[in-house]
mmCIF file of C-alpha atoms in Angstrom:
data_model
loop_
_atom_site.group_PDB
_atom_site.id
_atom_site.type_symbol
_atom_site.label_atom_id
_atom_site.label_comp_id
_atom_site.label_asym_id
_atom_site.label_seq_id
_atom_site.Cartn_x
_atom_site.Cartn_y
_atom_site.Cartn_z
ATOM 1 C CA PHE U 13 -37.261 32.755 40.377
ATOM 2 C CA ILE U 14 -38.049 32.507 44.155
ATOM 3 C CA ASN U 15 -40.963 35.368 44.038
ATOM 4 C CA CYS U 16 -42.616 33.943 41.504
ATOM 5 C CA PRO U 17 -41.216 31.125 38.888
ATOM 6 C CA ARG U 18 -44.220 31.777 36.506
ATOM 7 C CA GLN U 19 -43.316 35.476 36.113
ATOM 8 C CA TYR U 20 -39.587 34.538 35.876
ATOM 9 C CA TYR U 21 -40.683 32.135 32.761
ATOM 10 C CA GLU U 22 -42.961 34.782 31.142
ATOM 11 C CA VAL U 23 -40.395 37.616 31.514
ATOM 12 C CA LYS U 24 -36.806 36.216 31.374
ATOM 13 C CA ILE U 25 -37.272 33.176 29.109
ATOM 14 C CA LYS U 26 -40.140 33.604 26.892
ATOM 15 C CA ARG U 27 -40.019 37.385 27.212
ATOM 16 C CA ASP U 28 -44.065 37.932 26.562
ATOM 17 C CA PHE U 29 -43.996 41.021 29.226
ATOM 18 C CA VAL U 30 -41.589 43.648 29.663
ATOM 19 C CA LYS U 31 -40.846 44.793 33.445
ATOM 20 C CA LYS U 32 -41.950 48.572 33.805
ATOM 21 C CA VAL U 33 -39.606 50.937 34.546
ATOM 22 C CA THR U 34 -41.135 52.885 37.848
ATOM 23 C CA GLU U 35 -39.933 56.273 39.302
ATOM 24 C CA GLN U 36 -38.317 54.639 42.191
ATOM 25 C CA MET U 37 -36.253 52.367 40.033
ATOM 26 C CA LEU U 38 -34.711 55.096 37.850
ATOM 27 C CA TYR U 39 -33.925 57.061 41.024
ATOM 28 C CA GLY U 40 -32.336 53.692 42.412
ATOM 29 C CA THR U 41 -30.227 53.455 39.288
ATOM 30 C CA GLU U 42 -29.335 57.263 39.829
ATOM 31 C CA VAL U 43 -28.394 56.992 43.480
ATOM 32 C CA HIS U 44 -26.059 53.922 42.680
ATOM 33 C CA LYS U 45 -24.482 55.413 39.716
ATOM 34 C CA ALA U 46 -23.698 58.653 41.778
ATOM 35 C CA LEU U 47 -22.099 56.676 44.808
ATOM 36 C CA GLU U 48 -20.512 54.161 42.491
ATOM 37 C CA ASP U 49 -18.855 57.496 40.586
ATOM 38 C CA TYR U 50 -17.758 58.973 44.019
ATOM 39 C CA VAL U 51 -16.364 55.951 45.922
ATOM 40 C CA ARG U 52 -14.456 54.691 42.708
ATOM 41 C CA ASP U 53 -13.131 57.991 41.142
ATOM 42 C CA GLY U 54 -13.950 60.755 43.271
ATOM 43 C CA THR U 55 -16.408 62.215 41.177
ATOM 44 C CA PRO U 56 -18.190 65.071 43.208
ATOM 45 C CA LEU U 57 -21.844 64.349 44.380
ATOM 46 C CA ALA U 58 -24.499 66.338 42.973
ATOM 47 C CA LYS U 59 -26.104 69.011 45.520
ATOM 48 C CA ASN U 60 -29.317 66.763 46.252
ATOM 49 C CA TYR U 61 -26.798 63.608 47.151
ATOM 50 C CA ALA U 62 -24.078 65.769 49.093
ATOM 51 C CA ARG U 63 -25.964 64.786 52.345
ATOM 52 C CA PHE U 64 -24.168 60.913 51.742
ATOM 53 C CA LYS U 65 -20.991 62.402 51.451
ATOM 54 C CA PRO U 66 -19.976 61.678 55.311
ATOM 55 C CA GLN U 67 -21.420 58.153 55.285
ATOM 56 C CA LEU U 68 -19.317 57.724 52.204
ATOM 57 C CA ASP U 69 -15.974 59.009 53.198
ATOM 58 C CA ALA U 70 -16.447 56.797 56.151
ATOM 59 C CA LEU U 71 -16.451 54.227 53.691
ATOM 60 C CA LEU U 72 -13.209 55.208 51.946
ATOM 61 C CA ASP U 73 -11.529 55.049 55.152
ATOM 62 C CA ILE U 74 -11.867 51.112 55.449
ATOM 63 C CA PRO U 75 -8.436 49.364 54.570
ATOM 64 C CA GLY U 76 -8.292 47.366 51.666
ATOM 65 C CA THR U 77 -8.699 47.263 47.911
ATOM 66 C CA ARG U 78 -12.014 48.628 46.836
ATOM 67 C CA TYR U 79 -14.153 47.161 43.983
ATOM 68 C CA CYS U 80 -17.694 48.883 42.862
ATOM 69 C CA GLU U 81 -20.048 46.890 41.195
ATOM 70 C CA TYR U 82 -17.880 43.961 41.491
ATOM 71 C CA GLU U 83 -19.585 41.047 39.154
ATOM 72 C CA MET U 84 -18.658 37.417 40.752
ATOM 73 C CA ALA U 85 -19.695 33.864 39.988
ATOM 74 C CA LEU U 86 -19.202 30.010 41.151
ATOM 75 C CA ASP U 87 -19.844 26.938 39.016
ATOM 76 C CA ALA U 88 -21.433 23.629 40.488
ATOM 77 C CA GLU U 89 -18.472 22.693 41.442
ATOM 78 C CA ARG U 90 -17.697 25.720 43.808
ATOM 79 C CA LYS U 91 -15.072 27.426 41.424
ATOM 80 C CA PRO U 92 -14.907 30.639 40.448
ATOM 81 C CA CYS U 93 -15.973 31.461 36.864
ATOM 82 C CA ALA U 94 -16.915 34.261 34.583
ATOM 83 C CA PHE U 95 -19.881 36.151 35.547
ATOM 84 C CA ASP U 96 -21.483 34.994 32.215
ATOM 85 C CA SER U 97 -20.423 31.465 32.100
ATOM 86 C CA ASP U 98 -22.759 29.094 30.828
ATOM 87 C CA THR U 99 -21.692 26.748 33.889
ATOM 88 C CA ARG U 100 -22.460 29.075 36.566
ATOM 89 C CA TRP U 101 -24.448 28.273 39.377
ATOM 90 C CA VAL U 102 -24.929 31.254 41.513
ATOM 91 C CA ARG U 103 -23.528 34.603 40.544
ATOM 92 C CA GLY U 104 -23.870 38.401 42.100
ATOM 93 C CA ILE U 105 -23.042 42.078 41.906
ATOM 94 C CA VAL U 106 -21.513 43.625 44.959
ATOM 95 C CA ASP U 107 -22.304 47.398 44.808
ATOM 96 C CA LEU U 108 -19.152 47.950 46.925
ATOM 97 C CA LEU U 109 -16.584 45.379 47.880
ATOM 98 C CA ILE U 110 -13.445 45.971 49.983
ATOM 99 C CA VAL U 111 -10.905 43.076 50.490
ATOM 100 C CA ASP U 112 -7.986 43.203 53.100
ATOM 101 C CA GLY U 113 -6.623 40.023 52.855
ATOM 102 C CA ASP U 114 -8.653 37.177 54.427
ATOM 103 C CA THR U 115 -11.153 39.829 55.583
ATOM 104 C CA ALA U 116 -14.206 41.318 53.197
ATOM 105 C CA TYR U 117 -16.452 44.075 53.477
ATOM 106 C CA ILE U 118 -19.802 44.193 51.526
ATOM 107 C CA ILE U 119 -21.769 46.966 51.050
ATOM 108 C CA ASP U 120 -25.089 46.902 49.519
ATOM 109 C CA TYR U 121 -26.954 50.098 48.829
ATOM 110 C CA LYS U 122 -30.937 49.781 48.896
ATOM 111 C CA THR U 123 -32.610 53.079 48.119
ATOM 112 C CA GLY U 124 -36.208 51.749 48.898
ATOM 113 C CA GLN U 125 -37.876 51.821 52.290
ATOM 114 C CA ALA U 126 -36.133 51.152 55.362
ATOM 115 C CA TRP U 127 -37.312 47.480 56.069
ATOM 116 C CA LYS U 128 -36.633 45.562 58.907
ATOM 117 C CA LYS U 129 -34.776 42.972 56.781
ATOM 118 C CA PHE U 130 -32.256 45.782 55.510
ATOM 119 C CA THR U 131 -31.793 47.457 58.773
ATOM 120 C CA GLN U 132 -31.655 44.260 61.122
ATOM 121 C CA PRO U 133 -30.518 41.652 58.922
ATOM 122 C CA GLU U 134 -30.560 38.006 60.179
ATOM 123 C CA VAL U 135 -28.275 34.892 59.483
ATOM 124 C CA ASP U 136 -30.766 33.120 57.035
ATOM 125 C CA ASP U 137 -30.820 36.300 54.841
ATOM 126 C CA LEU U 138 -31.046 35.539 50.819
ATOM 127 C CA GLN U 139 -28.790 38.145 49.612
ATOM 128 C CA MET U 140 -25.733 38.623 52.020
ATOM 129 C CA PRO U 141 -24.900 34.448 52.391
ATOM 130 C CA SER U 142 -25.000 34.275 48.467
ATOM 131 C CA TYR U 143 -22.220 36.896 48.164
ATOM 132 C CA ALA U 144 -20.444 35.483 51.264
ATOM 133 C CA LEU U 145 -20.544 31.967 49.727
ATOM 134 C CA VAL U 146 -18.586 33.369 46.603
ATOM 135 C CA LEU U 147 -16.201 35.091 48.235
ATOM 136 C CA ASP U 148 -15.231 32.353 50.388
ATOM 137 C CA HIS U 149 -14.314 30.345 47.386
ATOM 138 C CA GLU U 150 -12.725 33.676 45.743
ATOM 139 C CA TYR U 151 -10.605 34.778 48.469
ATOM 140 C CA ASN U 152 -10.495 32.204 51.297
ATOM 141 C CA GLU U 153 -9.876 28.766 49.858
ATOM 142 C CA GLY U 154 -13.676 27.864 50.416
ATOM 143 C CA GLU U 155 -13.653 28.814 54.262
ATOM 144 C CA ALA U 156 -16.175 31.133 55.935
ATOM 145 C CA ILE U 157 -14.174 34.240 55.188
ATOM 146 C CA ALA U 158 -14.184 36.962 57.833
ATOM 147 C CA GLY U 159 -15.631 40.528 57.649
ATOM 148 C CA VAL U 160 -19.216 42.273 57.442
ATOM 149 C CA GLY U 161 -22.147 42.673 55.385
ATOM 150 C CA GLU U 162 -23.777 45.740 55.331
ATOM 151 C CA TYR U 163 -27.126 47.023 53.828
ATOM 152 C CA TRP U 164 -26.843 50.889 53.455
ATOM 153 C CA LEU U 165 -29.742 53.051 53.275
ATOM 154 C CA PRO U 166 -29.008 56.488 52.025
ATOM 155 C CA SER U 167 -32.742 57.957 52.329
ATOM 156 C CA THR U 168 -32.530 57.267 55.978
ATOM 157 C CA GLY U 169 -29.021 57.108 56.712
ATOM 158 C CA GLU U 170 -29.800 53.586 58.389
ATOM 159 C CA ARG U 171 -27.030 50.704 58.247
ATOM 160 C CA GLY U 172 -27.727 47.195 58.859
ATOM 161 C CA SER U 173 -24.784 45.108 59.557
ATOM 162 C CA ILE U 174 -23.995 41.430 60.187
ATOM 163 C CA PRO U 175 -20.832 39.329 60.348
ATOM 164 C CA LEU U 176 -20.097 37.309 57.251
ATOM 165 C CA GLU U 177 -19.139 34.438 59.785
ATOM 166 C CA ALA U 178 -22.389 34.290 61.022
ATOM 167 C CA LEU U 179 -24.241 33.781 57.897
ATOM 168 C CA ASN U 180 -26.218 30.399 57.165
ATOM 169 C CA ARG U 181 -24.205 29.567 54.110
ATOM 170 C CA GLY U 182 -25.855 25.977 54.303
ATOM 171 C CA LYS U 183 -29.681 27.447 53.717
ATOM 172 C CA VAL U 184 -28.868 29.741 50.757
ATOM 173 C CA THR U 185 -27.041 26.334 49.241
ATOM 174 C CA ASP U 186 -29.957 24.544 49.701
ATOM 175 C CA LEU U 187 -31.854 26.992 47.948
ATOM 176 C CA ILE U 188 -29.914 27.644 45.194
ATOM 177 C CA ASN U 189 -29.903 23.789 44.507
ATOM 178 C CA GLU U 190 -33.253 23.579 44.651
ATOM 179 C CA THR U 191 -33.653 26.591 41.997
ATOM 180 C CA VAL U 192 -31.310 25.150 39.572
ATOM 181 C CA ARG U 193 -32.941 21.904 39.716
ATOM 182 C CA ALA U 194 -36.581 23.485 39.246
ATOM 183 C CA MET U 195 -35.110 25.534 36.365
ATOM 184 C CA LEU U 196 -33.567 22.707 34.527
ATOM 185 C CA ALA U 197 -36.812 20.288 34.855
ATOM 186 C CA GLY U 198 -38.842 23.499 33.414
ATOM 187 C CA ASP U 199 -40.625 23.528 36.793
ATOM 188 C CA PHE U 200 -41.680 27.122 36.375
ATOM 189 C CA ASP U 201 -45.885 26.756 36.921
ATOM 190 C CA ARG U 202 -45.988 26.904 40.550
ATOM 191 C CA PRO U 203 -46.893 29.837 43.320
ATOM 192 C CA GLY U 204 -44.124 32.052 44.400
ATOM 193 C CA LYS U 205 -44.115 33.923 47.689
ATOM 194 C CA LYS U 206 -47.503 35.906 48.461
ATOM 195 C CA GLU U 207 -45.449 39.402 48.192
ATOM 196 C CA CYS U 208 -44.507 38.904 44.736
ATOM 197 C CA PRO U 209 -45.031 42.486 42.991
ATOM 198 C CA GLY U 210 -45.295 40.716 39.668
ATOM 199 C CA PRO U 211 -47.641 41.234 36.594
ATOM 200 C CA CYS U 212 -49.895 38.531 37.549
ATOM 201 C CA GLY U 213 -52.981 40.308 36.504
ATOM 202 C CA ASP U 214 -51.560 40.268 33.180
ATOM 203 C CA LEU U 215 -50.570 36.404 33.253
ATOM 204 C CA GLY U 216 -54.392 35.836 34.436
ATOM 205 C CA LEU U 217 -52.922 34.246 37.613
ATOM 206 C CA ASP U 218 -54.258 36.620 40.263
ATOM 207 C CA GLY U 219 -57.393 34.525 41.098
#
């Protein structure tokens, strides 16, 4: 929705367009599955993914309870709720969550390019503060949870880390509130981000 409200409406609500599955998307799905199976079940990595093993083994050494593909959500009252709840206000799926008491370690695998926003995440990042906001209420009674958020880029071996306590929860809260307001008001016919990769040509909006 943030990238392009009109695309969100056409693809997610009206369902007039189907997002094409690219080779890159298929690769990303395959890598995520391989890493998840190794971390959760110890399933041996395929030969072409064996290079990831030392980094994954380092993750396994982190103390705490591990959750793969962890689904979480909050309602408008900032109370944890079911991922598919009709009252959800924000939700997300963490590739790997490790919780040790009141400390959390968030891992998000990125199989595309090693963009600076992933190798050097900032406090105003959207994804990590959203995750942290939910975990604050699930595990730390609404207070900022301690720990680390990390984007892991298997293609290059780079890791971009940021302390969870430093993340700008206020900015992401305002953004979520505005997004919810716009959705409920049906405010879809407005421009999104310029770098939006959606099917604008198909929608007749590329002029």
